[in-house]
């Protein structure tokens, strides 16, 4: 069956430089500037991506995410949502969202999860046999067998038969 992994949790915000409160460029990390050279940001709204602090980073030391949390995805999601809520209170942050990368793999073979489209299921070049339907996985026999048994679809002929 399909397993989903989440990774790269991040907060994406849109900053409007011409909002009421000017953003000094020293606030962007251009520090060490003389105060009379520390200008303010200008231009059209733009998007930035903020990576949350790793769960296992406690400032005084670090450990892996899985040691630091029993719910890594949930904790990253909550951390990003809290960060977003806080950032949205700033006058120059116009909007934002929490984003992550989803990866779908087969629980049997660990290959990327792919299924037949309706057209492929009707095409002898793609389908396994006449019982193939839209949504049938394509990665391995175990995934196909599982998919078919859940839906009462006749099993594949044993290997060595017609493919
Ligand atoms: Zn598989």
PDB file of C-alpha atoms and ligand atoms in Angstrom:
ATOM      1  CA  UNK A   1       0.000   0.000   0.000  1.00  0.00           C
ATOM      2  CA  UNK A   2       0.968   3.598  -0.325  1.00  0.00           C
ATOM      3  CA  UNK A   3       3.109   5.035   2.458  1.00  0.00           C
ATOM      4  CA  UNK A   4       3.530   8.781   2.684  1.00  0.00           C
ATOM      5  CA  UNK A   5       6.582  10.491   4.111  1.00  0.00           C
ATOM      6  CA  UNK A   6       6.730  14.169   4.930  1.00  0.00           C
ATOM      7  CA  UNK A   7       9.924  16.130   4.854  1.00  0.00           C
ATOM      8  CA  UNK A   8      11.328  19.629   4.482  1.00  0.00           C
ATOM      9  CA  UNK A   9       8.792  21.361   6.690  1.00  0.00           C
ATOM     10  CA  UNK A  10       8.888  25.086   6.096  1.00  0.00           C
ATOM     11  CA  UNK A  11       6.981  28.316   6.435  1.00  0.00           C
ATOM     12  CA  UNK A  12       6.466  30.434   3.341  1.00  0.00           C
ATOM     13  CA  UNK A  13       5.532  34.053   3.894  1.00  0.00           C
ATOM     14  CA  UNK A  14       4.872  37.001   1.627  1.00  0.00           C
ATOM     15  CA  UNK A  15       6.542  40.207   2.743  1.00  0.00           C
ATOM     16  CA  UNK A  16       5.317  43.588   1.603  1.00  0.00           C
ATOM     17  CA  UNK A  17       8.271  45.972   1.957  1.00  0.00           C
ATOM     18  CA  UNK A  18       6.097  49.064   1.608  1.00  0.00           C
ATOM     19  CA  UNK A  19       3.863  48.210   4.532  1.00  0.00           C
ATOM     20  CA  UNK A  20       3.533  50.646   7.384  1.00  0.00           C
ATOM     21  CA  UNK A  21       6.629  49.549   9.264  1.00  0.00           C
ATOM     22  CA  UNK A  22       9.831  49.845   7.197  1.00  0.00           C
ATOM     23  CA  UNK A  23      12.129  46.839   7.309  1.00  0.00           C
ATOM     24  CA  UNK A  24      15.725  47.824   7.976  1.00  0.00           C
ATOM     25  CA  UNK A  25      18.147  45.751   5.911  1.00  0.00           C
ATOM     26  CA  UNK A  26      20.137  45.053   9.056  1.00  0.00           C
ATOM     27  CA  UNK A  27      17.093  42.962  10.068  1.00  0.00           C
ATOM     28  CA  UNK A  28      17.822  40.659   7.114  1.00  0.00           C
ATOM     29  CA  UNK A  29      21.206  39.720   8.450  1.00  0.00           C
ATOM     30  CA  UNK A  30      23.239  42.493   6.809  1.00  0.00           C
ATOM     31  CA  UNK A  31      24.593  43.396  10.181  1.00  0.00           C
ATOM     32  CA  UNK A  32      27.685  45.392  10.954  1.00  0.00           C
ATOM     33  CA  UNK A  33      26.460  48.331   8.888  1.00  0.00           C
ATOM     34  CA  UNK A  34      26.886  51.829  10.204  1.00  0.00           C
ATOM     35  CA  UNK A  35      23.501  53.117  11.273  1.00  0.00           C
ATOM     36  CA  UNK A  36      23.476  55.803   8.551  1.00  0.00           C
ATOM     37  CA  UNK A  37      23.999  53.070   5.931  1.00  0.00           C
ATOM     38  CA  UNK A  38      21.205  50.842   7.220  1.00  0.00           C
ATOM     39  CA  UNK A  39      18.487  51.571   4.658  1.00  0.00           C
ATOM     40  CA  UNK A  40      14.986  50.215   4.456  1.00  0.00           C
ATOM     41  CA  UNK A  41      13.633  47.595   2.121  1.00  0.00           C
ATOM     42  CA  UNK A  42      11.627  48.668  -0.904  1.00  0.00           C
ATOM     43  CA  UNK A  43       9.956  47.005  -3.849  1.00  0.00           C
ATOM     44  CA  UNK A  44       7.082  44.693  -4.658  1.00  0.00           C
ATOM     45  CA  UNK A  45       5.873  42.003  -2.241  1.00  0.00           C
ATOM     46  CA  UNK A  46       8.080  38.915  -2.289  1.00  0.00           C
ATOM     47  CA  UNK A  47       8.036  35.452  -0.849  1.00  0.00           C
ATOM     48  CA  UNK A  48      10.567  33.969   1.530  1.00  0.00           C
ATOM     49  CA  UNK A  49      10.881  30.460   2.871  1.00  0.00           C
ATOM     50  CA  UNK A  50      11.780  29.884   6.496  1.00  0.00           C
ATOM     51  CA  UNK A  51      13.111  26.548   7.710  1.00  0.00           C
ATOM     52  CA  UNK A  52      12.097  25.777  11.291  1.00  0.00           C
ATOM     53  CA  UNK A  53      14.706  25.129  13.926  1.00  0.00           C
ATOM     54  CA  UNK A  54      15.364  21.365  13.992  1.00  0.00           C
ATOM     55  CA  UNK A  55      13.409  19.544  16.716  1.00  0.00           C
ATOM     56  CA  UNK A  56      16.618  18.158  18.183  1.00  0.00           C
ATOM     57  CA  UNK A  57      18.363  21.532  18.310  1.00  0.00           C
ATOM     58  CA  UNK A  58      18.113  22.721  21.891  1.00  0.00           C
ATOM     59  CA  UNK A  59      20.693  25.461  21.570  1.00  0.00           C
ATOM     60  CA  UNK A  60      23.035  23.817  24.075  1.00  0.00           C
ATOM     61  CA  UNK A  61      23.280  20.635  21.994  1.00  0.00           C
ATOM     62  CA  UNK A  62      21.656  18.719  19.175  1.00  0.00           C
ATOM     63  CA  UNK A  63      20.224  15.263  18.669  1.00  0.00           C
ATOM     64  CA  UNK A  64      18.340  13.621  15.832  1.00  0.00           C
ATOM     65  CA  UNK A  65      14.692  14.497  15.247  1.00  0.00           C
ATOM     66  CA  UNK A  66      13.581  10.955  16.058  1.00  0.00           C
ATOM     67  CA  UNK A  67      15.355  11.060  19.436  1.00  0.00           C
ATOM     68  CA  UNK A  68      13.907  14.461  20.233  1.00  0.00           C
ATOM     69  CA  UNK A  69      10.319  13.656  19.289  1.00  0.00           C
ATOM     70  CA  UNK A  70       7.927  10.739  19.154  1.00  0.00           C
ATOM     71  CA  UNK A  71       5.846  12.561  16.546  1.00  0.00           C
ATOM     72  CA  UNK A  72       8.364  14.209  14.233  1.00  0.00           C
ATOM     73  CA  UNK A  73       5.893  15.261  11.541  1.00  0.00           C
ATOM     74  CA  UNK A  74       3.295  16.464  14.018  1.00  0.00           C
ATOM     75  CA  UNK A  75       5.888  18.435  15.955  1.00  0.00           C
ATOM     76  CA  UNK A  76       7.302  20.046  12.827  1.00  0.00           C
ATOM     77  CA  UNK A  77       3.792  20.897  11.650  1.00  0.00           C
ATOM     78  CA  UNK A  78       2.923  22.470  15.003  1.00  0.00           C
ATOM     79  CA  UNK A  79       6.228  24.339  15.136  1.00  0.00           C
ATOM     80  CA  UNK A  80       5.673  25.733  11.639  1.00  0.00           C
ATOM     81  CA  UNK A  81       2.066  26.673  12.396  1.00  0.00           C
ATOM     82  CA  UNK A  82       3.147  28.477  15.557  1.00  0.00           C
ATOM     83  CA  UNK A  83       5.891  30.267  13.621  1.00  0.00           C
ATOM     84  CA  UNK A  84       3.442  31.264  10.906  1.00  0.00           C
ATOM     85  CA  UNK A  85       0.887  32.571  13.418  1.00  0.00           C
ATOM     86  CA  UNK A  86       3.573  34.673  15.054  1.00  0.00           C
ATOM     87  CA  UNK A  87       4.931  36.013  11.752  1.00  0.00           C
ATOM     88  CA  UNK A  88       1.448  36.930  10.510  1.00  0.00           C
ATOM     89  CA  UNK A  89       1.163  39.408  13.387  1.00  0.00           C
ATOM     90  CA  UNK A  90       3.960  41.474  11.860  1.00  0.00           C
ATOM     91  CA  UNK A  91       2.573  44.360   9.812  1.00  0.00           C
ATOM     92  CA  UNK A  92       4.722  43.683   6.748  1.00  0.00           C
ATOM     93  CA  UNK A  93       3.862  39.986   6.534  1.00  0.00           C
ATOM     94  CA  UNK A  94       0.910  39.879   4.178  1.00  0.00           C
ATOM     95  CA  UNK A  95       0.166  36.173   4.022  1.00  0.00           C
ATOM     96  CA  UNK A  96       1.781  32.808   4.548  1.00  0.00           C
ATOM     97  CA  UNK A  97       1.432  29.076   4.593  1.00  0.00           C
ATOM     98  CA  UNK A  98       3.029  25.944   6.001  1.00  0.00           C
ATOM     99  CA  UNK A  99       4.520  23.692   3.332  1.00  0.00           C
ATOM    100  CA  UNK A 100       6.281  20.345   3.216  1.00  0.00           C
ATOM    101  CA  UNK A 101       7.435  17.765   0.706  1.00  0.00           C
ATOM    102  CA  UNK A 102       5.348  14.606   0.437  1.00  0.00           C
ATOM    103  CA  UNK A 103       6.900  11.405  -0.842  1.00  0.00           C
ATOM    104  CA  UNK A 104       4.748   8.394  -1.663  1.00  0.00           C
ATOM    105  CA  UNK A 105       6.373   4.981  -1.698  1.00  0.00           C
ATOM    106  CA  UNK A 106       5.201   1.368  -1.791  1.00  0.00           C
ATOM    107  CA  UNK A 107       5.228  -0.345   1.600  1.00  0.00           C
ATOM    108  CA  UNK A 108       6.367  -3.596  -0.058  1.00  0.00           C
ATOM    109  CA  UNK A 109       9.166  -2.563  -2.402  1.00  0.00           C
ATOM    110  CA  UNK A 110       9.940   1.049  -1.317  1.00  0.00           C
ATOM    111  CA  UNK A 111       9.780   2.272  -4.908  1.00  0.00           C
ATOM    112  CA  UNK A 112       7.938   5.461  -5.703  1.00  0.00           C
ATOM    113  CA  UNK A 113       4.176   4.934  -5.659  1.00  0.00           C
ATOM    114  CA  UNK A 114       2.651   5.024  -9.123  1.00  0.00           C
ATOM    115  CA  UNK A 115      -0.721   3.808 -10.292  1.00  0.00           C
ATOM    116  CA  UNK A 116      -2.424   3.213 -13.618  1.00  0.00           C
ATOM    117  CA  UNK A 117      -4.467   6.050 -15.046  1.00  0.00           C
ATOM    118  CA  UNK A 118      -7.830   5.262 -16.599  1.00  0.00           C
ATOM    119  CA  UNK A 119      -6.265   5.382 -20.075  1.00  0.00           C
ATOM    120  CA  UNK A 120      -3.370   3.130 -19.068  1.00  0.00           C
ATOM    121  CA  UNK A 121      -5.733   0.595 -17.489  1.00  0.00           C
ATOM    122  CA  UNK A 122      -7.497   0.345 -20.852  1.00  0.00           C
ATOM    123  CA  UNK A 123      -4.230   0.035 -22.797  1.00  0.00           C
ATOM    124  CA  UNK A 124      -2.750  -3.470 -23.216  1.00  0.00           C
ATOM    125  CA  UNK A 125       0.722  -1.907 -23.287  1.00  0.00           C
ATOM    126  CA  UNK A 126       0.359  -0.848 -19.641  1.00  0.00           C
ATOM    127  CA  UNK A 127      -2.151  -3.104 -17.948  1.00  0.00           C
ATOM    128  CA  UNK A 128      -1.206  -6.385 -16.297  1.00  0.00           C
ATOM    129  CA  UNK A 129      -4.214  -8.281 -17.650  1.00  0.00           C
ATOM    130  CA  UNK A 130      -7.858  -7.712 -18.506  1.00  0.00           C
ATOM    131  CA  UNK A 131      -8.670  -7.129 -14.803  1.00  0.00           C
ATOM    132  CA  UNK A 132      -6.404  -4.101 -14.397  1.00  0.00           C
ATOM    133  CA  UNK A 133      -8.305  -0.968 -13.397  1.00  0.00           C
ATOM    134  CA  UNK A 134      -7.500   2.657 -12.792  1.00  0.00           C
ATOM    135  CA  UNK A 135      -5.569   3.102  -9.538  1.00  0.00           C
ATOM    136  CA  UNK A 136      -3.805  -0.249  -9.662  1.00  0.00           C
ATOM    137  CA  UNK A 137      -0.200   0.114  -8.487  1.00  0.00           C
ATOM    138  CA  UNK A 138       2.541  -0.631 -10.993  1.00  0.00           C
ATOM    139  CA  UNK A 139       5.622  -1.145  -8.807  1.00  0.00           C
ATOM    140  CA  UNK A 140       5.467  -4.784  -7.676  1.00  0.00           C
ATOM    141  CA  UNK A 141       3.329  -7.908  -7.583  1.00  0.00           C
ATOM    142  CA  UNK A 142       2.699  -7.683  -3.836  1.00  0.00           C
ATOM    143  CA  UNK A 143       1.204  -4.222  -4.186  1.00  0.00           C
ATOM    144  CA  UNK A 144      -0.959  -5.382  -7.082  1.00  0.00           C
ATOM    145  CA  UNK A 145      -2.091  -8.466  -5.144  1.00  0.00           C
ATOM    146  CA  UNK A 146      -2.990  -6.322  -2.131  1.00  0.00           C
ATOM    147  CA  UNK A 147      -4.880  -3.823  -4.265  1.00  0.00           C
ATOM    148  CA  UNK A 148      -6.832  -6.580  -5.985  1.00  0.00           C
ATOM    149  CA  UNK A 149      -7.698  -8.564  -2.874  1.00  0.00           C
ATOM    150  CA  UNK A 150      -9.049  -5.405  -1.197  1.00  0.00           C
ATOM    151  CA  UNK A 151     -11.382  -4.875  -4.148  1.00  0.00           C
ATOM    152  CA  UNK A 152     -12.291  -8.462  -4.984  1.00  0.00           C
ATOM    153  CA  UNK A 153     -10.499  -8.285  -8.341  1.00  0.00           C
ATOM    154  CA  UNK A 154      -9.176 -11.640  -9.670  1.00  0.00           C
ATOM    155  CA  UNK A 155      -5.491 -12.100  -8.851  1.00  0.00           C
ATOM    156  CA  UNK A 156      -2.722 -11.921 -11.410  1.00  0.00           C
ATOM    157  CA  UNK A 157      -1.831 -15.128 -13.167  1.00  0.00           C
ATOM    158  CA  UNK A 158       1.297 -16.672 -11.605  1.00  0.00           C
ATOM    159  CA  UNK A 159       4.624 -15.561 -13.043  1.00  0.00           C
ATOM    160  CA  UNK A 160       5.551 -17.407 -16.193  1.00  0.00           C
ATOM    161  CA  UNK A 161       2.077 -16.965 -17.617  1.00  0.00           C
ATOM    162  CA  UNK A 162       0.984 -14.142 -19.839  1.00  0.00           C
ATOM    163  CA  UNK A 163       2.199 -10.782 -18.561  1.00  0.00           C
TER     164      UNK A 163
HETATM  165 ZN1  LIG B   1       5.768  -2.072  -4.656  1.00  0.00          ZN
END
